[in-house]
C-alpha cells in the first residue's frame, strides 16, 4: 500500500521542520489613520509581511490575532475603539494562538517555534509577558519570537540608498516610521492599501487651509498629530512614545508624500531580516 503521509514529508521545497514554525500576525483591526488608509491598515501590513515570510521560509502562516492594545493606555480608545488593556490583550492572544496550536497537534503536526509579526506600534510590550513562556513550555516548543513589520537598521537603509542621488537620499532619510504619515502611506501602496483620490484630497485641503486645520479635521494623521498639538494634558502619555517627529515632519512638509520605491526597498530589507530569524544565514554567526 502507498504510504502517502510518509511520502509527502519529502515533497516540495520545504522540510517538515520548516512547516513546524507557525507564523501569526497581530496589528489593529479598527484604528483611525485618516481618509486614505483603512482602519485595519496595521493588520493588513502585518499580514502582508507574514505572507511573504511564509512564502520564502516554508513556515506556516496560521492566522491573524484579532486583538490589540496600546502602550499609552486607555486614551488609545480615542483613535482605536477596539483597544484592550495590555494584560487582557496578551491573555486573549495566547488563548487564540493556543487554540490553533492544539488544532495542529491534534493532526499530528510537529511544532518547533512560533513567530508573531507585530504590525501596530501600540502593541510594543506584549512580548514581555510571562504568558508566552508558559505557552511555549506547555507545547514543548523551542521559542516564541516577535518581529515588528519594520525590522530594519540604519546601516541597511543607507546601503540600499547608495544608488540614489544625494538629494533623494536626504529626502528619504528624513522619513521615519510613524502613524498615518508619509512612511505609513508609502508602505500601504505595496498592498493596495491607499485610496489615492482621498490622499490627493487631504493634500489639497492642507495646501488650501494649512496643516493645523487638517490636524483638527483628522487628528490621527501626522503621528496622531492633532491629539499631540491640540489635545492638552490628556495626551501627555502619547507625547512620550516618539510620534512628535511625525508631527514635526508634516508641519515642515505641509503635505503627505508617497515614496513607493523607498517603501519597497525598506520592506524588502525588513522581510529578509525576519526570514533570517527562522533561517539564519551561515555568515550571521561569523
XYZ file of C-alpha atoms in Angstrom:
286
model
C 0.000 0.000 0.000
C 1.271 3.517 -0.835
C 2.071 5.353 2.454
C 1.027 8.849 1.392
C 1.742 10.514 4.735
C 5.397 9.470 4.927
C 5.968 10.194 1.242
C 4.524 13.693 1.485
C 7.050 14.740 4.125
C 9.757 14.686 1.432
C 7.725 16.529 -1.199
C 8.070 20.183 -2.132
C 10.787 22.757 -1.451
C 10.366 22.854 2.333
C 11.166 20.401 5.114
C 8.787 19.242 7.877
C 10.859 21.369 10.250
C 10.135 24.451 8.137
C 6.430 23.721 8.397
C 6.851 23.278 12.147
C 7.321 27.037 12.509
C 3.976 28.797 12.831
C 3.508 32.437 11.872
C 0.800 34.593 13.404
C 0.231 38.272 12.757
C -1.185 40.888 15.101
C -1.989 44.507 14.331
C -5.043 46.660 14.852
C -8.321 45.984 13.077
C -10.005 49.282 13.966
C -7.769 52.332 14.242
C -8.041 55.776 12.697
C -5.490 56.630 10.004
C -7.282 59.400 8.138
C -9.339 59.216 4.934
C -6.808 57.469 2.659
C -5.955 54.392 4.782
C -8.326 51.711 6.025
C -8.962 51.291 9.773
C -7.295 47.861 9.638
C -4.146 49.120 7.926
C -1.794 47.876 10.658
C -3.313 44.405 10.375
C -3.042 44.477 6.585
C 0.628 45.415 6.850
C 1.286 42.602 9.340
C -0.437 40.116 7.030
C 1.498 41.412 4.012
C 4.784 40.721 5.802
C 3.621 37.406 7.279
C 2.567 36.030 3.884
C 5.926 36.857 2.333
C 7.920 35.387 5.190
C 5.822 32.234 4.902
C 6.397 32.028 1.145
C 10.164 32.330 1.497
C 10.794 30.135 4.534
C 8.139 27.426 4.384
C 6.812 28.418 7.800
C 3.024 28.118 8.058
C 1.017 31.338 8.245
C -1.779 30.332 10.590
C -3.983 33.305 11.488
C -4.304 36.969 12.330
C -4.743 37.607 16.054
C -7.833 39.881 16.280
C -6.897 41.751 19.471
C -4.978 44.967 20.034
C -3.625 47.113 22.821
C -1.583 50.287 23.186
C 1.350 51.154 25.385
C -0.121 54.625 26.053
C -3.074 53.154 27.925
C -6.795 53.909 27.912
C -6.539 57.169 25.953
C -5.910 54.989 22.887
C -9.672 54.374 22.704
C -9.981 57.903 21.275
C -8.471 56.694 17.976
C -8.572 52.906 18.481
C -12.015 51.835 19.774
C -11.018 48.162 19.956
C -8.244 48.850 22.475
C -7.756 46.328 25.281
C -5.526 46.764 28.334
C -2.216 45.070 27.577
C -2.580 42.200 30.049
C -6.039 41.363 28.694
C -4.813 41.591 25.104
C -1.946 39.203 25.845
C -4.201 36.751 27.664
C -6.727 36.649 24.817
C -3.975 36.447 22.200
C -2.328 33.499 23.953
C -5.687 31.697 24.151
C -6.300 32.364 20.447
C -2.887 31.040 19.430
C -3.192 28.077 21.785
C -6.409 27.044 20.010
C -4.610 26.929 16.661
C -1.586 25.122 18.074
C -3.818 22.450 19.602
C -5.682 22.043 16.315
C -2.417 21.252 14.518
C -1.111 18.984 17.253
C -4.356 17.015 17.112
C -3.494 16.296 13.476
C -0.055 15.019 14.433
C 1.919 18.037 13.208
C 5.272 18.504 14.967
C 5.815 22.116 16.024
C 9.125 23.816 16.783
C 8.539 27.545 17.178
C 6.103 30.424 16.763
C 6.858 33.750 15.074
C 4.482 36.646 15.728
C 4.605 39.532 13.234
C 3.600 42.730 15.043
C 2.092 45.422 12.841
C 0.923 48.051 15.346
C 3.344 50.172 17.346
C 0.948 50.288 20.267
C 1.398 46.533 20.691
C 5.032 47.047 21.684
C 5.450 45.454 25.092
C 3.227 42.408 24.648
C 6.347 40.297 24.143
C 7.450 40.937 27.727
C 4.684 38.910 29.391
C 5.378 35.534 31.006
C 2.243 34.107 29.362
C 4.310 33.423 26.232
C 6.865 31.337 28.136
C 4.030 29.343 29.659
C 2.598 28.697 26.180
C 5.997 27.643 24.843
C 6.579 25.262 27.757
C 3.067 23.839 27.502
C 3.727 22.713 23.938
C 7.435 21.906 24.277
C 8.476 24.406 21.610
C 11.944 25.873 21.150
C 10.894 29.502 21.137
C 8.226 32.130 20.569
C 9.667 35.039 18.592
C 8.340 38.529 17.902
C 9.198 40.756 14.942
C 7.982 44.207 14.019
C 6.868 44.657 10.421
C 9.585 47.324 10.289
C 12.676 45.316 11.307
C 15.399 47.462 9.750
C 18.574 49.182 10.939
C 20.009 52.442 9.660
C 23.072 50.828 8.096
C 20.881 48.659 5.883
C 18.841 51.684 4.819
C 21.986 53.630 3.955
C 23.279 50.768 1.809
C 20.019 50.440 -0.103
C 20.061 54.183 -0.832
C 23.577 54.228 -2.307
C 22.351 54.122 -5.947
C 20.144 57.189 -5.422
C 21.143 60.824 -5.849
C 22.276 62.790 -2.805
C 19.091 64.853 -2.914
C 16.868 61.766 -2.997
C 18.842 60.082 -0.214
C 18.386 63.086 2.058
C 14.690 63.241 1.224
C 14.174 59.567 2.048
C 16.295 59.613 5.205
C 14.136 62.395 6.612
C 11.190 59.973 6.583
C 10.728 57.923 9.756
C 8.199 55.172 10.519
C 5.214 56.525 12.428
C 1.432 56.731 12.290
C -0.639 57.929 9.316
C 2.401 59.749 7.974
C 4.406 59.676 4.755
C 6.040 56.336 5.597
C 2.827 54.546 6.504
C 1.057 55.803 3.381
C 4.065 54.777 1.277
C 4.210 51.241 2.698
C 0.460 50.802 2.259
C 0.830 51.247 -1.510
C 2.661 47.890 -1.584
C -0.543 46.013 -0.736
C -3.109 48.284 -2.392
C -3.967 49.973 0.884
C -4.190 53.630 -0.195
C -7.183 55.438 -1.664
C -5.235 57.775 -3.946
C -8.217 60.061 -4.510
C -8.627 60.655 -0.774
C -4.862 61.031 -0.404
C -4.917 63.807 -3.023
C -7.919 65.398 -1.304
C -6.068 65.536 2.039
C -3.053 67.232 0.480
C -5.294 69.670 -1.377
C -7.003 70.541 1.909
C -3.618 71.168 3.573
C -2.477 73.404 0.732
C -5.693 75.424 0.871
C -6.287 75.553 4.634
C -2.994 74.689 6.303
C -1.689 71.780 8.348
C -3.316 72.899 11.610
C -6.757 72.845 10.004
C -6.054 69.343 8.691
C -4.931 68.166 12.140
C -8.151 69.458 13.669
C -10.210 67.779 10.943
C -8.234 64.490 11.015
C -6.342 64.413 14.350
C -4.952 60.937 13.631
C -2.659 61.998 10.768
C 0.955 63.036 11.216
C 1.635 60.654 14.093
C -1.694 61.360 15.844
C -0.610 64.970 15.466
C -3.967 66.558 16.238
C -4.030 64.928 19.658
C -0.408 65.874 20.289
C -0.839 69.504 19.307
C -4.345 70.348 20.440
C -5.283 67.634 22.929
C -3.838 69.124 26.099
C -2.671 67.229 29.166
C -4.884 64.228 28.452
C -2.444 63.105 25.746
C 0.782 63.506 27.707
C 1.443 59.717 27.596
C 1.254 59.928 23.794
C 3.979 62.568 23.751
C 6.406 60.101 25.324
C 6.383 57.460 22.557
C 8.263 59.314 19.836
C 5.478 60.385 17.490
C 6.393 64.059 17.781
C 8.833 63.686 14.889
C 5.941 62.667 12.611
C 4.034 65.810 13.547
C 7.103 67.990 13.030
C 7.763 66.456 9.598
C 4.182 67.042 8.463
C 4.364 70.653 9.617
C 7.645 71.137 7.728
C 6.433 69.471 4.526
C 2.922 70.897 4.519
C 1.616 67.673 2.998
C 1.951 63.893 2.960
C 4.166 62.241 0.350
C 4.187 58.748 -1.102
C 7.625 57.261 -1.798
C 6.704 53.831 -3.103
C 10.204 52.905 -4.326
C 11.701 53.686 -0.927
C 8.956 51.767 0.875
C 9.568 48.765 -1.357
C 13.321 48.817 -0.645
C 12.860 49.145 3.107
C 10.177 46.479 3.407
C 12.271 44.067 1.344
C 15.063 44.536 3.893
C 12.638 44.017 6.764
C 11.144 40.849 5.282
C 14.641 39.481 4.671
C 15.649 40.191 8.267
C 12.560 38.447 9.611
C 13.168 35.431 7.372
C 16.628 35.164 8.901
C 15.037 34.822 12.334
C 13.687 31.496 11.039
C 16.626 30.544 8.791
C 19.827 32.340 9.909
C 22.471 32.587 7.203
C 25.800 30.902 7.891
C 27.677 34.193 7.966
C 25.336 35.569 10.648
C 27.473 33.666 13.155
C 30.857 34.844 11.861
